[in-house]
JSON list of C-alpha atoms in Angstrom, two decimals:
[
{"chain": "A", "resi": 13, "resn": "MET", "atom": "CA", "xyz": [118.09, 116.30, 119.69]},
{"chain": "A", "resi": 14, "resn": "THR", "atom": "CA", "xyz": [116.77, 119.81, 119.01]},
{"chain": "A", "resi": 15, "resn": "ASP", "atom": "CA", "xyz": [114.24, 121.44, 121.10]},
{"chain": "A", "resi": 16, "resn": "TYR", "atom": "CA", "xyz": [112.25, 122.11, 118.09]},
{"chain": "A", "resi": 17, "resn": "SER", "atom": "CA", "xyz": [109.83, 119.85, 116.72]},
{"chain": "A", "resi": 18, "resn": "ILE", "atom": "CA", "xyz": [108.90, 122.19, 113.80]},
{"chain": "A", "resi": 19, "resn": "GLU", "atom": "CA", "xyz": [111.03, 124.45, 112.22]},
{"chain": "A", "resi": 20, "resn": "ILE", "atom": "CA", "xyz": [109.75, 126.47, 109.47]},
{"chain": "A", "resi": 21, "resn": "ARG", "atom": "CA", "xyz": [112.29, 128.90, 107.32]},
{"chain": "A", "resi": 22, "resn": "ASP", "atom": "CA", "xyz": [111.31, 131.40, 104.64]},
{"chain": "A", "resi": 23, "resn": "LEU", "atom": "CA", "xyz": [108.59, 129.32, 103.33]},
{"chain": "A", "resi": 24, "resn": "HIS", "atom": "CA", "xyz": [107.11, 130.29, 100.14]},
{"chain": "A", "resi": 25, "resn": "LYS", "atom": "CA", "xyz": [104.20, 128.38, 98.36]},
{"chain": "A", "resi": 26, "resn": "TYR", "atom": "CA", "xyz": [102.61, 129.36, 94.97]},
{"chain": "A", "resi": 27, "resn": "PHE", "atom": "CA", "xyz": [99.71, 127.71, 93.37]},
{"chain": "A", "resi": 28, "resn": "GLY", "atom": "CA", "xyz": [100.11, 129.26, 89.56]},
{"chain": "A", "resi": 29, "resn": "ASP", "atom": "CA", "xyz": [100.90, 133.02, 89.79]},
{"chain": "A", "resi": 30, "resn": "LEU", "atom": "CA", "xyz": [99.07, 133.07, 93.52]},
{"chain": "A", "resi": 31, "resn": "GLU", "atom": "CA", "xyz": [101.54, 133.43, 96.41]},
{"chain": "A", "resi": 32, "resn": "VAL", "atom": "CA", "xyz": [99.60, 131.75, 99.20]},
{"chain": "A", "resi": 33, "resn": "LEU", "atom": "CA", "xyz": [102.57, 131.61, 101.49]},
{"chain": "A", "resi": 34, "resn": "ARG", "atom": "CA", "xyz": [105.25, 134.63, 101.64]},
{"chain": "A", "resi": 35, "resn": "GLY", "atom": "CA", "xyz": [108.36, 134.11, 103.68]},
{"chain": "A", "resi": 36, "resn": "ILE", "atom": "CA", "xyz": [106.92, 131.89, 106.69]},
{"chain": "A", "resi": 37, "resn": "ASP", "atom": "CA", "xyz": [109.28, 131.53, 109.66]},
{"chain": "A", "resi": 38, "resn": "ALA", "atom": "CA", "xyz": [108.10, 129.77, 112.73]},
{"chain": "A", "resi": 39, "resn": "VAL", "atom": "CA", "xyz": [108.74, 126.91, 115.16]},
{"chain": "A", "resi": 40, "resn": "VAL", "atom": "CA", "xyz": [107.09, 124.77, 117.25]},
{"chain": "A", "resi": 41, "resn": "ARG", "atom": "CA", "xyz": [108.92, 123.60, 120.17]},
{"chain": "A", "resi": 42, "resn": "THR", "atom": "CA", "xyz": [108.68, 119.98, 121.60]},
{"chain": "A", "resi": 43, "resn": "GLY", "atom": "CA", "xyz": [105.76, 119.66, 123.91]},
{"chain": "A", "resi": 44, "resn": "GLU", "atom": "CA", "xyz": [104.32, 123.03, 122.82]},
{"chain": "A", "resi": 45, "resn": "VAL", "atom": "CA", "xyz": [100.85, 123.87, 121.60]},
{"chain": "A", "resi": 46, "resn": "VAL", "atom": "CA", "xyz": [100.77, 126.50, 118.96]},
{"chain": "A", "resi": 47, "resn": "CYS", "atom": "CA", "xyz": [97.48, 127.96, 117.51]},
{"chain": "A", "resi": 48, "resn": "VAL", "atom": "CA", "xyz": [97.35, 129.54, 114.17]},
{"chain": "A", "resi": 49, "resn": "ILE", "atom": "CA", "xyz": [94.41, 131.78, 113.54]},
{"chain": "A", "resi": 50, "resn": "GLY", "atom": "CA", "xyz": [93.38, 134.25, 110.77]},
{"chain": "A", "resi": 51, "resn": "PRO", "atom": "CA", "xyz": [90.77, 135.07, 108.17]},
{"chain": "A", "resi": 52, "resn": "SER", "atom": "CA", "xyz": [89.87, 132.46, 105.35]},
{"chain": "A", "resi": 53, "resn": "GLY", "atom": "CA", "xyz": [92.34, 132.44, 102.63]},
{"chain": "A", "resi": 54, "resn": "SER", "atom": "CA", "xyz": [95.10, 133.74, 104.92]},
{"chain": "A", "resi": 55, "resn": "GLY", "atom": "CA", "xyz": [97.23, 130.58, 104.11]},
{"chain": "A", "resi": 56, "resn": "LYS", "atom": "CA", "xyz": [96.75, 128.67, 107.54]},
{"chain": "A", "resi": 57, "resn": "SER", "atom": "CA", "xyz": [95.84, 125.27, 106.09]},
{"chain": "A", "resi": 58, "resn": "THR", "atom": "CA", "xyz": [98.23, 125.72, 103.39]},
{"chain": "A", "resi": 59, "resn": "LEU", "atom": "CA", "xyz": [101.00, 126.19, 105.98]},
{"chain": "A", "resi": 60, "resn": "LEU", "atom": "CA", "xyz": [99.77, 122.80, 107.62]},
{"chain": "A", "resi": 61, "resn": "ARG", "atom": "CA", "xyz": [99.73, 120.89, 104.73]},
{"chain": "A", "resi": 62, "resn": "CYS", "atom": "CA", "xyz": [103.16, 121.99, 103.81]},
{"chain": "A", "resi": 63, "resn": "VAL", "atom": "CA", "xyz": [104.20, 120.78, 107.07]},
{"chain": "A", "resi": 64, "resn": "ASN", "atom": "CA", "xyz": [103.54, 117.13, 106.28]},
{"chain": "A", "resi": 65, "resn": "LEU", "atom": "CA", "xyz": [104.25, 117.65, 102.73]},
{"chain": "A", "resi": 66, "resn": "LEU", "atom": "CA", "xyz": [100.61, 117.27, 101.55]},
{"chain": "A", "resi": 67, "resn": "GLU", "atom": "CA", "xyz": [101.72, 120.26, 99.61]},
{"chain": "A", "resi": 68, "resn": "GLU", "atom": "CA", "xyz": [105.26, 120.78, 98.14]},
{"chain": "A", "resi": 69, "resn": "PRO", "atom": "CA", "xyz": [106.67, 124.18, 99.19]},
{"chain": "A", "resi": 70, "resn": "THR", "atom": "CA", "xyz": [107.71, 126.21, 96.31]},
{"chain": "A", "resi": 71, "resn": "SER", "atom": "CA", "xyz": [110.90, 127.39, 98.20]},
{"chain": "A", "resi": 72, "resn": "GLY", "atom": "CA", "xyz": [112.07, 127.46, 101.96]},
{"chain": "A", "resi": 73, "resn": "SER", "atom": "CA", "xyz": [112.47, 124.69, 104.28]},
{"chain": "A", "resi": 74, "resn": "ILE", "atom": "CA", "xyz": [110.78, 122.52, 106.66]},
{"chain": "A", "resi": 75, "resn": "LEU", "atom": "CA", "xyz": [112.56, 120.76, 109.44]},
{"chain": "A", "resi": 76, "resn": "ILE", "atom": "CA", "xyz": [110.94, 118.07, 111.52]},
{"chain": "A", "resi": 77, "resn": "GLU", "atom": "CA", "xyz": [112.86, 117.37, 114.70]},
{"chain": "A", "resi": 78, "resn": "GLY", "atom": "CA", "xyz": [116.00, 118.55, 113.00]},
{"chain": "A", "resi": 79, "resn": "GLU", "atom": "CA", "xyz": [115.44, 116.76, 109.82]},
{"chain": "A", "resi": 80, "resn": "ASP", "atom": "CA", "xyz": [115.22, 118.71, 106.53]},
{"chain": "A", "resi": 81, "resn": "ILE", "atom": "CA", "xyz": [111.96, 117.05, 105.14]},
{"chain": "A", "resi": 82, "resn": "THR", "atom": "CA", "xyz": [111.97, 119.39, 101.96]},
{"chain": "A", "resi": 83, "resn": "GLY", "atom": "CA", "xyz": [115.71, 118.05, 101.10]},
{"chain": "A", "resi": 84, "resn": "PRO", "atom": "CA", "xyz": [116.09, 115.70, 97.95]},
{"chain": "A", "resi": 85, "resn": "ASP", "atom": "CA", "xyz": [116.79, 112.84, 100.30]},
{"chain": "A", "resi": 86, "resn": "ALA", "atom": "CA", "xyz": [113.82, 113.00, 102.98]},
{"chain": "A", "resi": 87, "resn": "ASP", "atom": "CA", "xyz": [112.07, 110.12, 103.88]},
{"chain": "A", "resi": 88, "resn": "VAL", "atom": "CA", "xyz": [108.41, 111.34, 103.33]},
{"chain": "A", "resi": 89, "resn": "ASP", "atom": "CA", "xyz": [106.93, 108.11, 104.61]},
{"chain": "A", "resi": 90, "resn": "GLY", "atom": "CA", "xyz": [108.85, 108.07, 107.51]},
{"chain": "A", "resi": 91, "resn": "LEU", "atom": "CA", "xyz": [107.91, 111.42, 108.22]},
{"chain": "A", "resi": 92, "resn": "ARG", "atom": "CA", "xyz": [104.28, 110.78, 108.04]},
{"chain": "A", "resi": 93, "resn": "THR", "atom": "CA", "xyz": [104.31, 108.24, 110.66]},
{"chain": "A", "resi": 94, "resn": "ARG", "atom": "CA", "xyz": [105.89, 110.79, 112.93]},
{"chain": "A", "resi": 95, "resn": "ILE", "atom": "CA", "xyz": [103.14, 113.50, 112.18]},
{"chain": "A", "resi": 96, "resn": "GLY", "atom": "CA", "xyz": [99.51, 112.99, 112.77]},
{"chain": "A", "resi": 97, "resn": "MET", "atom": "CA", "xyz": [96.97, 115.04, 111.15]},
{"chain": "A", "resi": 98, "resn": "VAL", "atom": "CA", "xyz": [93.29, 115.68, 111.95]},
{"chain": "A", "resi": 99, "resn": "PHE", "atom": "CA", "xyz": [91.37, 117.54, 108.92]},
{"chain": "A", "resi": 100, "resn": "GLN", "atom": "CA", "xyz": [88.15, 119.54, 108.95]},
{"chain": "A", "resi": 101, "resn": "GLN", "atom": "CA", "xyz": [86.38, 116.36, 107.31]},
{"chain": "A", "resi": 102, "resn": "PHE", "atom": "CA", "xyz": [86.86, 113.13, 109.06]},
{"chain": "A", "resi": 103, "resn": "ASN", "atom": "CA", "xyz": [87.81, 111.09, 106.28]},
{"chain": "A", "resi": 104, "resn": "LEU", "atom": "CA", "xyz": [86.43, 107.69, 107.52]},
{"chain": "A", "resi": 105, "resn": "PHE", "atom": "CA", "xyz": [85.57, 104.74, 105.18]},
{"chain": "A", "resi": 106, "resn": "PRO", "atom": "CA", "xyz": [81.86, 104.74, 105.28]},
{"chain": "A", "resi": 107, "resn": "HIS", "atom": "CA", "xyz": [81.61, 100.85, 104.61]},
{"chain": "A", "resi": 108, "resn": "LEU", "atom": "CA", "xyz": [84.16, 99.94, 107.39]},
{"chain": "A", "resi": 109, "resn": "THR", "atom": "CA", "xyz": [83.66, 99.65, 111.01]},
{"chain": "A", "resi": 110, "resn": "VAL", "atom": "CA", "xyz": [85.49, 102.05, 113.64]},
{"chain": "A", "resi": 111, "resn": "LEU", "atom": "CA", "xyz": [87.81, 99.27, 114.39]},
{"chain": "A", "resi": 112, "resn": "ARG", "atom": "CA", "xyz": [88.64, 98.50, 110.77]},
{"chain": "A", "resi": 113, "resn": "ASN", "atom": "CA", "xyz": [89.29, 102.24, 109.86]},
{"chain": "A", "resi": 114, "resn": "LEU", "atom": "CA", "xyz": [91.92, 102.35, 112.87]},
{"chain": "A", "resi": 115, "resn": "ARG", "atom": "CA", "xyz": [93.45, 99.27, 111.59]},
{"chain": "A", "resi": 116, "resn": "ILE", "atom": "CA", "xyz": [94.26, 100.19, 108.22]},
{"chain": "A", "resi": 117, "resn": "ALA", "atom": "CA", "xyz": [97.14, 102.34, 108.56]},
{"chain": "A", "resi": 118, "resn": "GLN", "atom": "CA", "xyz": [98.80, 100.31, 111.08]},
{"chain": "A", "resi": 119, "resn": "ARG", "atom": "CA", "xyz": [98.64, 97.46, 108.98]},
{"chain": "A", "resi": 120, "resn": "LYS", "atom": "CA", "xyz": [99.94, 98.99, 105.42]},
{"chain": "A", "resi": 121, "resn": "VAL", "atom": "CA", "xyz": [102.53, 101.38, 107.24]},
{"chain": "A", "resi": 122, "resn": "LEU", "atom": "CA", "xyz": [103.59, 100.04, 110.51]},
{"chain": "A", "resi": 123, "resn": "ARG", "atom": "CA", "xyz": [103.19, 96.55, 109.40]},
{"chain": "A", "resi": 124, "resn": "ARG", "atom": "CA", "xyz": [101.54, 95.49, 112.71]},
{"chain": "A", "resi": 125, "resn": "ASP", "atom": "CA", "xyz": [99.68, 92.32, 112.71]},
{"chain": "A", "resi": 126, "resn": "VAL", "atom": "CA", "xyz": [95.74, 92.24, 113.04]},
{"chain": "A", "resi": 127, "resn": "ALA", "atom": "CA", "xyz": [95.93, 91.22, 116.74]},
{"chain": "A", "resi": 128, "resn": "GLU", "atom": "CA", "xyz": [98.48, 94.34, 117.70]},
{"chain": "A", "resi": 129, "resn": "ALA", "atom": "CA", "xyz": [96.61, 96.72, 115.39]},
{"chain": "A", "resi": 130, "resn": "ASP", "atom": "CA", "xyz": [93.79, 95.92, 117.05]},
{"chain": "A", "resi": 131, "resn": "GLU", "atom": "CA", "xyz": [94.79, 96.16, 120.56]},
{"chain": "A", "resi": 132, "resn": "VAL", "atom": "CA", "xyz": [96.10, 99.51, 119.81]},
{"chain": "A", "resi": 133, "resn": "ALA", "atom": "CA", "xyz": [92.90, 100.89, 118.20]},
{"chain": "A", "resi": 134, "resn": "ARG", "atom": "CA", "xyz": [90.85, 99.61, 121.32]},
{"chain": "A", "resi": 135, "resn": "ALA", "atom": "CA", "xyz": [93.07, 101.69, 123.45]},
{"chain": "A", "resi": 136, "resn": "MET", "atom": "CA", "xyz": [93.25, 104.76, 121.39]},
{"chain": "A", "resi": 137, "resn": "LEU", "atom": "CA", "xyz": [89.55, 104.72, 121.40]},
{"chain": "A", "resi": 138, "resn": "GLU", "atom": "CA", "xyz": [89.19, 104.36, 124.83]},
{"chain": "A", "resi": 139, "resn": "ARG", "atom": "CA", "xyz": [91.55, 107.25, 125.32]},
{"chain": "A", "resi": 140, "resn": "VAL", "atom": "CA", "xyz": [88.87, 109.59, 123.26]},
{"chain": "A", "resi": 141, "resn": "GLY", "atom": "CA", "xyz": [86.16, 108.32, 124.97]},
{"chain": "A", "resi": 142, "resn": "LEU", "atom": "CA", "xyz": [84.64, 105.60, 122.39]},
{"chain": "A", "resi": 143, "resn": "SER", "atom": "CA", "xyz": [85.55, 102.39, 123.55]},
{"chain": "A", "resi": 144, "resn": "ASP", "atom": "CA", "xyz": [81.78, 101.16, 122.98]},
{"chain": "A", "resi": 145, "resn": "LYS", "atom": "CA", "xyz": [81.58, 102.14, 119.32]},
{"chain": "A", "resi": 146, "resn": "VAL", "atom": "CA", "xyz": [84.63, 99.48, 117.85]},
{"chain": "A", "resi": 147, "resn": "ASP", "atom": "CA", "xyz": [81.85, 97.83, 115.72]},
{"chain": "A", "resi": 148, "resn": "GLU", "atom": "CA", "xyz": [80.13, 100.98, 114.72]},
{"chain": "A", "resi": 149, "resn": "HIS", "atom": "CA", "xyz": [79.95, 102.50, 111.03]},
{"chain": "A", "resi": 150, "resn": "PRO", "atom": "CA", "xyz": [80.72, 106.06, 110.52]},
{"chain": "A", "resi": 151, "resn": "SER", "atom": "CA", "xyz": [77.22, 107.14, 109.55]},
{"chain": "A", "resi": 152, "resn": "ARG", "atom": "CA", "xyz": [75.79, 105.78, 112.83]},
{"chain": "A", "resi": 153, "resn": "LEU", "atom": "CA", "xyz": [77.99, 108.18, 114.84]},
{"chain": "A", "resi": 154, "resn": "SER", "atom": "CA", "xyz": [77.49, 111.91, 115.18]},
{"chain": "A", "resi": 155, "resn": "GLY", "atom": "CA", "xyz": [80.19, 114.38, 113.95]},
{"chain": "A", "resi": 156, "resn": "GLY", "atom": "CA", "xyz": [81.92, 114.94, 117.00]},
{"chain": "A", "resi": 157, "resn": "GLN", "atom": "CA", "xyz": [82.30, 110.95, 117.67]},
{"chain": "A", "resi": 158, "resn": "GLN", "atom": "CA", "xyz": [83.53, 110.76, 114.15]},
{"chain": "A", "resi": 159, "resn": "GLN", "atom": "CA", "xyz": [85.94, 113.45, 114.70]},
{"chain": "A", "resi": 160, "resn": "ARG", "atom": "CA", "xyz": [87.12, 111.82, 117.62]},
{"chain": "A", "resi": 161, "resn": "VAL", "atom": "CA", "xyz": [87.57, 108.55, 116.03]},
{"chain": "A", "resi": 162, "resn": "ALA", "atom": "CA", "xyz": [89.84, 110.58, 113.21]},
{"chain": "A", "resi": 163, "resn": "ILE", "atom": "CA", "xyz": [92.04, 111.60, 116.12]},
{"chain": "A", "resi": 164, "resn": "ALA", "atom": "CA", "xyz": [92.11, 108.11, 117.56]},
{"chain": "A", "resi": 165, "resn": "ARG", "atom": "CA", "xyz": [93.51, 107.14, 114.01]},
{"chain": "A", "resi": 166, "resn": "ALA", "atom": "CA", "xyz": [96.16, 109.54, 113.85]},
{"chain": "A", "resi": 167, "resn": "LEU", "atom": "CA", "xyz": [97.12, 108.49, 117.81]},
{"chain": "A", "resi": 168, "resn": "CYS", "atom": "CA", "xyz": [97.28, 104.67, 116.37]},
{"chain": "A", "resi": 169, "resn": "MET", "atom": "CA", "xyz": [100.47, 105.72, 114.65]},
{"chain": "A", "resi": 170, "resn": "ASN", "atom": "CA", "xyz": [102.07, 106.81, 117.70]},
{"chain": "A", "resi": 171, "resn": "PRO", "atom": "CA", "xyz": [103.14, 110.29, 116.27]},
{"chain": "A", "resi": 172, "resn": "ASP", "atom": "CA", "xyz": [105.66, 112.77, 117.70]},
{"chain": "A", "resi": 173, "resn": "MET", "atom": "CA", "xyz": [103.49, 115.49, 117.05]},
{"chain": "A", "resi": 174, "resn": "MET", "atom": "CA", "xyz": [99.81, 116.07, 115.73]},
{"chain": "A", "resi": 175, "resn": "LEU", "atom": "CA", "xyz": [98.48, 118.95, 113.42]},
{"chain": "A", "resi": 176, "resn": "PHE", "atom": "CA", "xyz": [94.99, 119.93, 113.55]},
{"chain": "A", "resi": 177, "resn": "ASP", "atom": "CA", "xyz": [93.29, 121.74, 110.27]},
{"chain": "A", "resi": 178, "resn": "GLU", "atom": "CA", "xyz": [90.40, 123.45, 111.90]},
{"chain": "A", "resi": 179, "resn": "PRO", "atom": "CA", "xyz": [88.97, 120.37, 113.42]},
{"chain": "A", "resi": 180, "resn": "THR", "atom": "CA", "xyz": [85.87, 121.50, 114.74]},
{"chain": "A", "resi": 181, "resn": "SER", "atom": "CA", "xyz": [84.57, 123.51, 111.79]},
{"chain": "A", "resi": 182, "resn": "ALA", "atom": "CA", "xyz": [82.40, 120.93, 110.32]},
{"chain": "A", "resi": 183, "resn": "LEU", "atom": "CA", "xyz": [80.55, 120.36, 113.65]},
{"chain": "A", "resi": 184, "resn": "ASP", "atom": "CA", "xyz": [77.36, 121.48, 114.98]},
{"chain": "A", "resi": 185, "resn": "PRO", "atom": "CA", "xyz": [78.06, 124.07, 117.69]},
{"chain": "A", "resi": 186, "resn": "GLU", "atom": "CA", "xyz": [76.57, 121.36, 120.49]},
{"chain": "A", "resi": 187, "resn": "LEU", "atom": "CA", "xyz": [79.33, 119.06, 119.36]},
{"chain": "A", "resi": 188, "resn": "ILE", "atom": "CA", "xyz": [82.43, 120.87, 119.34]},
{"chain": "A", "resi": 189, "resn": "GLY", "atom": "CA", "xyz": [83.17, 120.53, 123.25]},
{"chain": "A", "resi": 190, "resn": "GLU", "atom": "CA", "xyz": [83.83, 117.11, 122.94]},
{"chain": "A", "resi": 191, "resn": "VAL", "atom": "CA", "xyz": [86.52, 117.18, 120.38]},
{"chain": "A", "resi": 192, "resn": "LEU", "atom": "CA", "xyz": [88.18, 120.26, 122.13]},
{"chain": "A", "resi": 193, "resn": "ASP", "atom": "CA", "xyz": [88.25, 118.20, 125.29]},
{"chain": "A", "resi": 194, "resn": "VAL", "atom": "CA", "xyz": [89.98, 115.45, 123.65]},
{"chain": "A", "resi": 195, "resn": "MET", "atom": "CA", "xyz": [92.65, 118.17, 122.29]},
{"chain": "A", "resi": 196, "resn": "ARG", "atom": "CA", "xyz": [92.69, 119.54, 125.98]},
{"chain": "A", "resi": 197, "resn": "GLU", "atom": "CA", "xyz": [93.89, 116.16, 127.24]},
{"chain": "A", "resi": 198, "resn": "LEU", "atom": "CA", "xyz": [96.23, 115.55, 124.65]},
{"chain": "A", "resi": 199, "resn": "ALA", "atom": "CA", "xyz": [97.90, 119.01, 125.38]},
{"chain": "A", "resi": 200, "resn": "LYS", "atom": "CA", "xyz": [98.04, 118.05, 129.19]},
{"chain": "A", "resi": 201, "resn": "GLU", "atom": "CA", "xyz": [100.00, 114.82, 128.33]},
{"chain": "A", "resi": 202, "resn": "GLY", "atom": "CA", "xyz": [102.66, 116.82, 126.35]},
{"chain": "A", "resi": 203, "resn": "MET", "atom": "CA", "xyz": [101.61, 116.29, 122.70]},
{"chain": "A", "resi": 204, "resn": "THR", "atom": "CA", "xyz": [103.46, 118.77, 120.64]},
{"chain": "A", "resi": 205, "resn": "MET", "atom": "CA", "xyz": [100.39, 120.29, 118.62]},
{"chain": "A", "resi": 206, "resn": "LEU", "atom": "CA", "xyz": [100.19, 122.96, 115.44]},
{"chain": "A", "resi": 207, "resn": "VAL", "atom": "CA", "xyz": [96.14, 123.74, 115.50]},
{"chain": "A", "resi": 208, "resn": "VAL", "atom": "CA", "xyz": [94.70, 125.80, 113.14]},
{"chain": "A", "resi": 209, "resn": "THR", "atom": "CA", "xyz": [91.43, 126.93, 114.51]},
{"chain": "A", "resi": 210, "resn": "HIS", "atom": "CA", "xyz": [88.51, 129.74, 114.96]},
{"chain": "A", "resi": 211, "resn": "GLU", "atom": "CA", "xyz": [87.77, 128.44, 118.69]},
{"chain": "A", "resi": 212, "resn": "MET", "atom": "CA", "xyz": [89.20, 131.48, 120.38]},
{"chain": "A", "resi": 213, "resn": "GLY", "atom": "CA", "xyz": [88.64, 129.91, 123.86]},
{"chain": "A", "resi": 214, "resn": "PHE", "atom": "CA", "xyz": [90.68, 126.86, 123.17]},
{"chain": "A", "resi": 215, "resn": "ALA", "atom": "CA", "xyz": [93.61, 128.99, 121.96]},
{"chain": "A", "resi": 216, "resn": "LEU", "atom": "CA", "xyz": [93.31, 131.37, 124.81]},
{"chain": "A", "resi": 217, "resn": "HIS", "atom": "CA", "xyz": [93.41, 128.80, 127.35]},
{"chain": "A", "resi": 218, "resn": "VAL", "atom": "CA", "xyz": [95.46, 125.90, 126.00]},
{"chain": "A", "resi": 219, "resn": "ALA", "atom": "CA", "xyz": [97.98, 127.52, 123.65]},
{"chain": "A", "resi": 220, "resn": "ASP", "atom": "CA", "xyz": [101.33, 128.24, 124.54]},
{"chain": "A", "resi": 221, "resn": "ARG", "atom": "CA", "xyz": [101.62, 130.63, 121.90]},
{"chain": "A", "resi": 222, "resn": "VAL", "atom": "CA", "xyz": [99.13, 131.99, 118.96]},
{"chain": "A", "resi": 223, "resn": "ILE", "atom": "CA", "xyz": [99.97, 133.11, 115.43]},
{"chain": "A", "resi": 224, "resn": "PHE", "atom": "CA", "xyz": [98.23, 135.49, 113.64]},
{"chain": "A", "resi": 225, "resn": "MET", "atom": "CA", "xyz": [98.46, 135.03, 109.98]},
{"chain": "A", "resi": 226, "resn": "ASP", "atom": "CA", "xyz": [96.89, 137.23, 107.13]},
{"chain": "A", "resi": 227, "resn": "ASP", "atom": "CA", "xyz": [97.52, 137.21, 103.32]},
{"chain": "A", "resi": 228, "resn": "GLY", "atom": "CA", "xyz": [100.55, 134.74, 103.56]},
{"chain": "A", "resi": 229, "resn": "VAL", "atom": "CA", "xyz": [102.37, 136.16, 106.15]},
{"chain": "A", "resi": 230, "resn": "ILE", "atom": "CA", "xyz": [102.65, 136.26, 110.20]},
{"chain": "A", "resi": 231, "resn": "VAL", "atom": "CA", "xyz": [101.46, 139.50, 111.27]},
{"chain": "A", "resi": 232, "resn": "GLU", "atom": "CA", "xyz": [101.89, 138.86, 114.76]},
{"chain": "A", "resi": 233, "resn": "GLU", "atom": "CA", "xyz": [102.59, 136.02, 117.17]},
{"chain": "A", "resi": 234, "resn": "GLY", "atom": "CA", "xyz": [102.82, 135.79, 121.49]},
{"chain": "A", "resi": 235, "resn": "PRO", "atom": "CA", "xyz": [101.43, 134.33, 124.43]},
{"chain": "A", "resi": 236, "resn": "PRO", "atom": "CA", "xyz": [97.63, 133.80, 123.81]},
{"chain": "A", "resi": 237, "resn": "ALA", "atom": "CA", "xyz": [96.55, 136.66, 126.22]},
{"chain": "A", "resi": 238, "resn": "GLU", "atom": "CA", "xyz": [98.91, 139.12, 124.73]},
{"chain": "A", "resi": 239, "resn": "VAL", "atom": "CA", "xyz": [97.66, 138.43, 121.16]},
{"chain": "A", "resi": 240, "resn": "LEU", "atom": "CA", "xyz": [94.23, 137.65, 121.75]},
{"chain": "A", "resi": 241, "resn": "ARG", "atom": "CA", "xyz": [93.47, 140.30, 124.65]},
{"chain": "A", "resi": 242, "resn": "ASN", "atom": "CA", "xyz": [95.96, 143.11, 123.73]},
{"chain": "A", "resi": 243, "resn": "PRO", "atom": "CA", "xyz": [96.91, 142.86, 119.99]},
{"chain": "A", "resi": 244, "resn": "VAL", "atom": "CA", "xyz": [99.94, 145.22, 118.76]},
{"chain": "A", "resi": 245, "resn": "HIS", "atom": "CA", "xyz": [98.72, 145.19, 115.04]},
{"chain": "A", "resi": 246, "resn": "GLU", "atom": "CA", "xyz": [95.75, 146.70, 113.81]},
{"chain": "A", "resi": 247, "resn": "ARG", "atom": "CA", "xyz": [94.93, 143.89, 111.44]},
{"chain": "A", "resi": 248, "resn": "THR", "atom": "CA", "xyz": [94.91, 141.36, 114.36]},
{"chain": "A", "resi": 249, "resn": "ARG", "atom": "CA", "xyz": [92.33, 143.68, 116.43]},
{"chain": "A", "resi": 250, "resn": "ARG", "atom": "CA", "xyz": [90.18, 144.02, 113.52]},
{"chain": "A", "resi": 251, "resn": "PHE", "atom": "CA", "xyz": [89.91, 140.47, 112.92]},
{"chain": "A", "resi": 252, "resn": "LEU", "atom": "CA", "xyz": [88.93, 139.84, 116.64]},
{"chain": "A", "resi": 253, "resn": "ARG", "atom": "CA", "xyz": [86.57, 142.76, 116.41]},
{"chain": "A", "resi": 254, "resn": "ALA", "atom": "CA", "xyz": [84.87, 140.78, 113.75]},
{"chain": "A", "resi": 255, "resn": "LEU", "atom": "CA", "xyz": [84.90, 137.57, 115.41]},
{"chain": "A", "resi": 256, "resn": "ASP", "atom": "CA", "xyz": [83.10, 139.25, 118.40]},
{"chain": "A", "resi": 257, "resn": "ALA", "atom": "CA", "xyz": [80.43, 140.70, 116.12]},
{"chain": "A", "resi": 258, "resn": "GLU", "atom": "CA", "xyz": [79.50, 137.37, 114.92]}
]
């Protein structure tokens, strides 16, 4: 069993003539939290979407727990049961209750019966502090609650690792903390996490490593205190100064 949950090797991604990822090499060790930071358009979200093949890499390879998921014989459906993903938008079905939102993928992908799916769903909702919202519809929840439901939905699939694509960017400032608290708890429990974020406090205090990307390449990576408080590269320093000025 490899010590790496995710290995990314010389990853390139083109959209037409535009090269968005330009030779990315990175690893996420099992149980590690890695935060990816950088300006808009730097390729962060594309990188995440390539890891679970929502975007097909142009070249290079991605290994999940030692298995090359970019190979011709890759079990993509099986892969997606091992990787949970939480997006900027919550992507909940508005016409379904919270419980039914959490039931669908379990039934269709894992073939759980209704009783088992509901039991797992209720347990995951309790885990994110929303056990009293099982019968609510998404429109009756705050943005922070909806994102916590989305996290619970991903956890229902018993993933080996979680990908977060700027999970707080669509939230009002006062709601961000409740989502980050859930993510902190997951980190404490040892969940392997690859997180694209602009929340520097979370990256500083929760991440094991921080990766700074710009223009489709990794400019700098290392322990959070080093990258965020004493960056080596001028491009990283300019990015952090711009955040401080906001």
